PDB file of N, CA and C in Angstrom:
ATOM      1  N   MET C  26       1.499 -20.361 -21.847  1.00 56.00           N
ATOM      2  CA  MET C  26       2.081 -20.394 -20.547  1.00 56.00           C
ATOM      3  C   MET C  26       3.017 -19.334 -20.055  1.00 56.00           C
ATOM      4  N   GLU C  27       4.038 -19.020 -21.198  1.00 67.00           N
ATOM      5  CA  GLU C  27       4.763 -17.884 -20.865  1.00 67.00           C
ATOM      6  C   GLU C  27       4.003 -16.506 -20.692  1.00 67.00           C
ATOM      7  N   LYS C  28       3.094 -16.342 -21.547  1.00 73.00           N
ATOM      8  CA  LYS C  28       2.261 -15.167 -21.504  1.00 73.00           C
ATOM      9  C   LYS C  28       1.566 -15.156 -20.293  1.00 73.00           C
ATOM     10  N   HIS C  29       1.149 -16.142 -19.713  1.00 73.00           N
ATOM     11  CA  HIS C  29       0.324 -16.151 -18.523  1.00 73.00           C
ATOM     12  C   HIS C  29       1.261 -15.610 -17.244  1.00 73.00           C
ATOM     13  N   THR C  30       2.441 -16.308 -17.210  1.00 78.00           N
ATOM     14  CA  THR C  30       3.433 -15.834 -16.288  1.00 78.00           C
ATOM     15  C   THR C  30       3.811 -14.310 -16.443  1.00 78.00           C
ATOM     16  N   GLN C  31       4.049 -13.804 -17.508  1.00 80.00           N
ATOM     17  CA  GLN C  31       4.258 -12.542 -17.832  1.00 80.00           C
ATOM     18  C   GLN C  31       3.158 -11.595 -17.298  1.00 80.00           C
ATOM     19  N   TYR C  32       1.808 -12.088 -17.617  1.00 80.00           N
ATOM     20  CA  TYR C  32       0.920 -11.250 -17.003  1.00 80.00           C
ATOM     21  C   TYR C  32       0.669 -11.368 -15.613  1.00 80.00           C
ATOM     22  N   GLY C  33       1.098 -12.366 -14.907  1.00 83.00           N
ATOM     23  CA  GLY C  33       1.073 -12.465 -13.400  1.00 83.00           C
ATOM     24  C   GLY C  33       2.232 -11.557 -12.932  1.00 83.00           C
ATOM     25  N   ILE C  34       3.388 -11.595 -13.468  1.00 86.00           N
ATOM     26  CA  ILE C  34       4.474 -10.592 -13.112  1.00 86.00           C
ATOM     27  C   ILE C  34       4.040  -9.236 -13.097  1.00 86.00           C
ATOM     28  N   ASN C  35       3.310  -8.745 -14.346  1.00 90.00           N
ATOM     29  CA  ASN C  35       2.705  -7.451 -14.483  1.00 90.00           C
ATOM     30  C   ASN C  35       1.858  -6.923 -13.439  1.00 90.00           C
ATOM     31  N   ILE C  36       0.857  -7.808 -13.123  1.00 91.00           N
ATOM     32  CA  ILE C  36       0.082  -7.807 -11.921  1.00 91.00           C
ATOM     33  C   ILE C  36       0.742  -7.413 -10.685  1.00 91.00           C
ATOM     34  N   ILE C  37       1.818  -8.419 -10.437  1.00 92.00           N
ATOM     35  CA  ILE C  37       2.569  -8.155  -9.038  1.00 92.00           C
ATOM     36  C   ILE C  37       3.353  -6.588  -8.959  1.00 92.00           C
ATOM     37  N   ILE C  38       3.829  -6.380 -10.244  1.00 94.00           N
ATOM     38  CA  ILE C  38       4.489  -5.099 -10.429  1.00 94.00           C
ATOM     39  C   ILE C  38       3.443  -3.861 -10.135  1.00 94.00           C
ATOM     40  N   ILE C  39       2.279  -3.864 -10.590  1.00 95.00           N
ATOM     41  CA  ILE C  39       1.204  -2.855 -10.633  1.00 95.00           C
ATOM     42  C   ILE C  39       0.988  -2.942  -8.965  1.00 95.00           C
ATOM     43  N   ILE C  40       0.666  -4.189  -8.406  1.00 96.00           N
ATOM     44  CA  ILE C  40       0.299  -3.990  -6.984  1.00 96.00           C
ATOM     45  C   ILE C  40       1.373  -3.389  -6.016  1.00 96.00           C
ATOM     46  N   ILE C  41       2.593  -3.710  -6.477  1.00 96.00           N
ATOM     47  CA  ILE C  41       3.655  -3.048  -5.868  1.00 96.00           C
ATOM     48  C   ILE C  41       3.862  -1.721  -5.839  1.00 96.00           C
ATOM     49  N   ILE C  42       3.434  -1.030  -7.233  1.00 96.00           N
ATOM     50  CA  ILE C  42       3.574   0.156  -7.359  1.00 96.00           C
ATOM     51  C   ILE C  42       2.413   1.116  -6.605  1.00 96.00           C
ATOM     52  N   ILE C  43       1.246   0.380  -6.690  1.00 96.00           N
ATOM     53  CA  ILE C  43       0.077   0.798  -6.016  1.00 96.00           C
ATOM     54  C   ILE C  43       0.355   1.039  -4.454  1.00 96.00           C
ATOM     55  N   THR C  44       0.860  -0.143  -3.923  1.00 95.00           N
ATOM     56  CA  THR C  44       0.986  -0.125  -2.383  1.00 95.00           C
ATOM     57  C   THR C  44       2.239   0.907  -2.152  1.00 95.00           C
ATOM     58  N   THR C  45       3.083   1.088  -2.758  1.00 95.00           N
ATOM     59  CA  THR C  45       4.241   1.937  -2.431  1.00 95.00           C
ATOM     60  C   THR C  45       3.694   3.482  -2.513  1.00 95.00           C
ATOM     61  N   THR C  46       2.955   3.664  -3.686  1.00 95.00           N
ATOM     62  CA  THR C  46       2.580   4.975  -3.807  1.00 95.00           C
ATOM     63  C   THR C  46       1.415   5.354  -2.710  1.00 95.00           C
ATOM     64  N   THR C  47       0.506   4.456  -2.582  1.00 94.00           N
ATOM     65  CA  THR C  47      -0.424   4.655  -1.295  1.00 94.00           C
ATOM     66  C   THR C  47       0.389   4.952  -0.045  1.00 94.00           C
ATOM     67  N   THR C  48       1.249   3.987   0.360  1.00 93.00           N
ATOM     68  CA  THR C  48       2.021   4.191   1.525  1.00 93.00           C
ATOM     69  C   THR C  48       2.692   5.442   1.598  1.00 93.00           C
ATOM     70  N   ILE C  49       3.380   5.999   0.561  1.00 92.00           N
ATOM     71  CA  ILE C  49       3.814   7.279   0.609  1.00 92.00           C
ATOM     72  C   ILE C  49       2.866   8.486   0.800  1.00 92.00           C
ATOM     73  N   ILE C  50       1.639   8.310   0.249  1.00 90.00           N
ATOM     74  CA  ILE C  50       0.730   9.114   0.335  1.00 90.00           C
ATOM     75  C   ILE C  50       0.258   9.165   1.861  1.00 90.00           C
ATOM     76  N   ILE C  51      -0.051   7.802   2.509  1.00 88.00           N
ATOM     77  CA  ILE C  51      -0.396   7.851   3.668  1.00 88.00           C
ATOM     78  C   ILE C  51       0.560   8.430   4.680  1.00 88.00           C
ATOM     79  N   ILE C  52       1.763   8.302   4.472  1.00 86.00           N
ATOM     80  CA  ILE C  52       2.848   8.638   5.374  1.00 86.00           C
ATOM     81  C   ILE C  52       2.988  10.125   5.292  1.00 86.00           C
ATOM     82  N   ILE C  53       2.586  10.832   4.179  1.00 83.00           N
ATOM     83  CA  ILE C  53       2.675  12.269   4.079  1.00 83.00           C
ATOM     84  C   ILE C  53       1.542  12.910   4.973  1.00 83.00           C
ATOM     85  N   ILE C  54       0.293  12.202   4.834  1.00 80.00           N
ATOM     86  CA  ILE C  54      -0.942  12.551   5.469  1.00 80.00           C
ATOM     87  C   ILE C  54      -0.718  12.547   7.149  1.00 80.00           C
ATOM     88  N   ILE C  55      -0.016  11.275   7.421  1.00 76.00           N
ATOM     89  CA  ILE C  55       0.307  11.188   8.934  1.00 76.00           C
ATOM     90  C   ILE C  55       1.149  12.287   9.487  1.00 76.00           C
ATOM     91  N   SER C  56       2.309  12.606   8.637  1.00 76.00           N
ATOM     92  CA  SER C  56       3.307  13.561   9.088  1.00 76.00           C
ATOM     93  C   SER C  56       2.654  14.953   9.100  1.00 76.00           C
ATOM     94  N   SER C  57       1.423  15.115   8.146  1.00 74.00           N
ATOM     95  CA  SER C  57       1.037  16.551   8.153  1.00 74.00           C
ATOM     96  C   SER C  57      -0.415  16.635   9.099  1.00 74.00           C
ATOM     97  N   SER C  58      -0.778  15.466   9.572  1.00 68.00           N
ATOM     98  CA  SER C  58      -2.015  15.361  10.487  1.00 68.00           C
ATOM     99  C   SER C  58      -1.773  15.571  11.921  1.00 68.00           C
ATOM    100  N   SER C  59      -2.499  15.672  12.742  1.00 57.00           N
ATOM    101  CA  SER C  59      -2.247  15.543  14.146  1.00 57.00           C
ATOM    102  C   SER C  59      -2.313  14.203  14.758  1.00 57.00           C
ATOM    103  N   SER C  60      -1.797  13.883  15.846  1.00 57.00           N
ATOM    104  CA  SER C  60      -1.436  12.646  16.182  1.00 57.00           C
ATOM    105  C   SER C  60      -2.575  11.673  16.664  1.00 57.00           C
ATOM    106  N   SER C  61      -3.597  12.100  16.974  1.00 55.00           N
ATOM    107  CA  SER C  61      -4.733  11.608  17.070  1.00 55.00           C
ATOM    108  C   SER C  61      -5.406  10.884  15.775  1.00 55.00           C
ATOM    109  N   SER C  62      -5.569  11.632  14.855  1.00 57.00           N
ATOM    110  CA  SER C  62      -6.120  11.076  13.609  1.00 57.00           C
ATOM    111  C   SER C  62      -5.048  10.104  12.800  1.00 57.00           C
ATOM    112  N   SER C  63      -3.757  10.465  13.098  1.00 54.00           N
ATOM    113  CA  SER C  63      -2.766   9.687  12.476  1.00 54.00           C
ATOM    114  C   SER C  63      -2.800   8.223  13.127  1.00 54.00           C
ATOM    115  N   SER C  64      -3.085   7.966  14.411  1.00 66.00           N
ATOM    116  CA  SER C  64      -3.005   6.877  15.006  1.00 66.00           C
ATOM    117  C   SER C  64      -4.194   5.920  14.405  1.00 66.00           C
ATOM    118  N   ILE C  65      -5.281   6.577  14.083  1.00 67.00           N
ATOM    119  CA  ILE C  65      -6.384   5.832  13.276  1.00 67.00           C
ATOM    120  C   ILE C  65      -5.969   5.402  12.011  1.00 67.00           C
ATOM    121  N   LEU C  66      -5.249   6.292  11.092  1.00 67.00           N
ATOM    122  CA  LEU C  66      -4.687   6.013   9.996  1.00 67.00           C
ATOM    123  C   LEU C  66      -3.653   4.881   9.955  1.00 67.00           C
ATOM    124  N   LYS C  67      -2.838   4.899  11.029  1.00 73.00           N
ATOM    125  CA  LYS C  67      -1.846   3.723  11.233  1.00 73.00           C
ATOM    126  C   LYS C  67      -2.521   2.294  11.335  1.00 73.00           C
ATOM    127  N   LEU C  68      -3.633   2.224  12.002  1.00 74.00           N
ATOM    128  CA  LEU C  68      -4.403   1.116  12.307  1.00 74.00           C
ATOM    129  C   LEU C  68      -4.967   0.678  10.879  1.00 74.00           C
ATOM    130  N   GLU C  69      -5.328   1.477  10.075  1.00 75.00           N
ATOM    131  CA  GLU C  69      -5.904   1.141   8.785  1.00 75.00           C
ATOM    132  C   GLU C  69      -4.616   0.759   7.775  1.00 75.00           C
ATOM    133  N   ILE C  70      -3.460   1.282   7.943  1.00 75.00           N
ATOM    134  CA  ILE C  70      -2.294   1.084   7.230  1.00 75.00           C
ATOM    135  C   ILE C  70      -1.956  -0.435   7.538  1.00 75.00           C
ATOM    136  N   ASN C  71      -1.980  -0.743   8.905  1.00 78.00           N
ATOM    137  CA  ASN C  71      -1.547  -1.973   9.441  1.00 78.00           C
ATOM    138  C   ASN C  71      -2.507  -3.278   8.859  1.00 78.00           C
ATOM    139  N   GLN C  72      -3.813  -2.891   8.837  1.00 78.00           N
ATOM    140  CA  GLN C  72      -4.755  -3.707   8.250  1.00 78.00           C
ATOM    141  C   GLN C  72      -4.495  -4.052   6.638  1.00 78.00           C
ATOM    142  N   GLU C  73      -4.263  -3.006   6.064  1.00 77.00           N
ATOM    143  CA  GLU C  73      -4.018  -2.959   4.496  1.00 77.00           C
ATOM    144  C   GLU C  73      -2.434  -3.795   4.430  1.00 77.00           C
ATOM    145  N   ALA C  74      -1.688  -3.540   5.283  1.00 77.00           N
ATOM    146  CA  ALA C  74      -0.437  -4.333   5.030  1.00 77.00           C
ATOM    147  C   ALA C  74      -0.568  -5.886   5.456  1.00 77.00           C
ATOM    148  N   ALA C  75      -1.555  -6.192   6.538  1.00 81.00           N
ATOM    149  CA  ALA C  75      -1.870  -7.583   6.595  1.00 81.00           C
ATOM    150  C   ALA C  75      -2.274  -8.277   5.609  1.00 81.00           C
ATOM    151  N   ARG C  76      -3.362  -7.547   4.825  1.00 80.00           N
ATOM    152  CA  ARG C  76      -4.328  -8.013   3.843  1.00 80.00           C
ATOM    153  C   ARG C  76      -3.194  -8.163   2.530  1.00 80.00           C
ATOM    154  N   ALA C  77      -2.538  -7.261   2.426  1.00 76.00           N
ATOM    155  CA  ALA C  77      -1.293  -7.574   1.323  1.00 76.00           C
ATOM    156  C   ALA C  77      -0.595  -8.736   1.310  1.00 76.00           C
ATOM    157  N   ASN C  78      -0.061  -8.920   2.634  1.00 71.00           N
ATOM    158  CA  ASN C  78       0.738 -10.125   2.931  1.00 71.00           C
ATOM    159  C   ASN C  78      -0.061 -11.268   3.085  1.00 71.00           C
TER     160      ASN C  78
END
């Protein structure tokens, strides 16, 4: 039982790391790209955030 919860915690940590790194990458892309393409990316981020929650 303890091993199972530890495994679950590890998955949560990995998911948090992946989401934070992808968010940082997306923010960099938005800040370096034009406003028209960044609005499309923002929509995709909102969809990903909604799925994560």
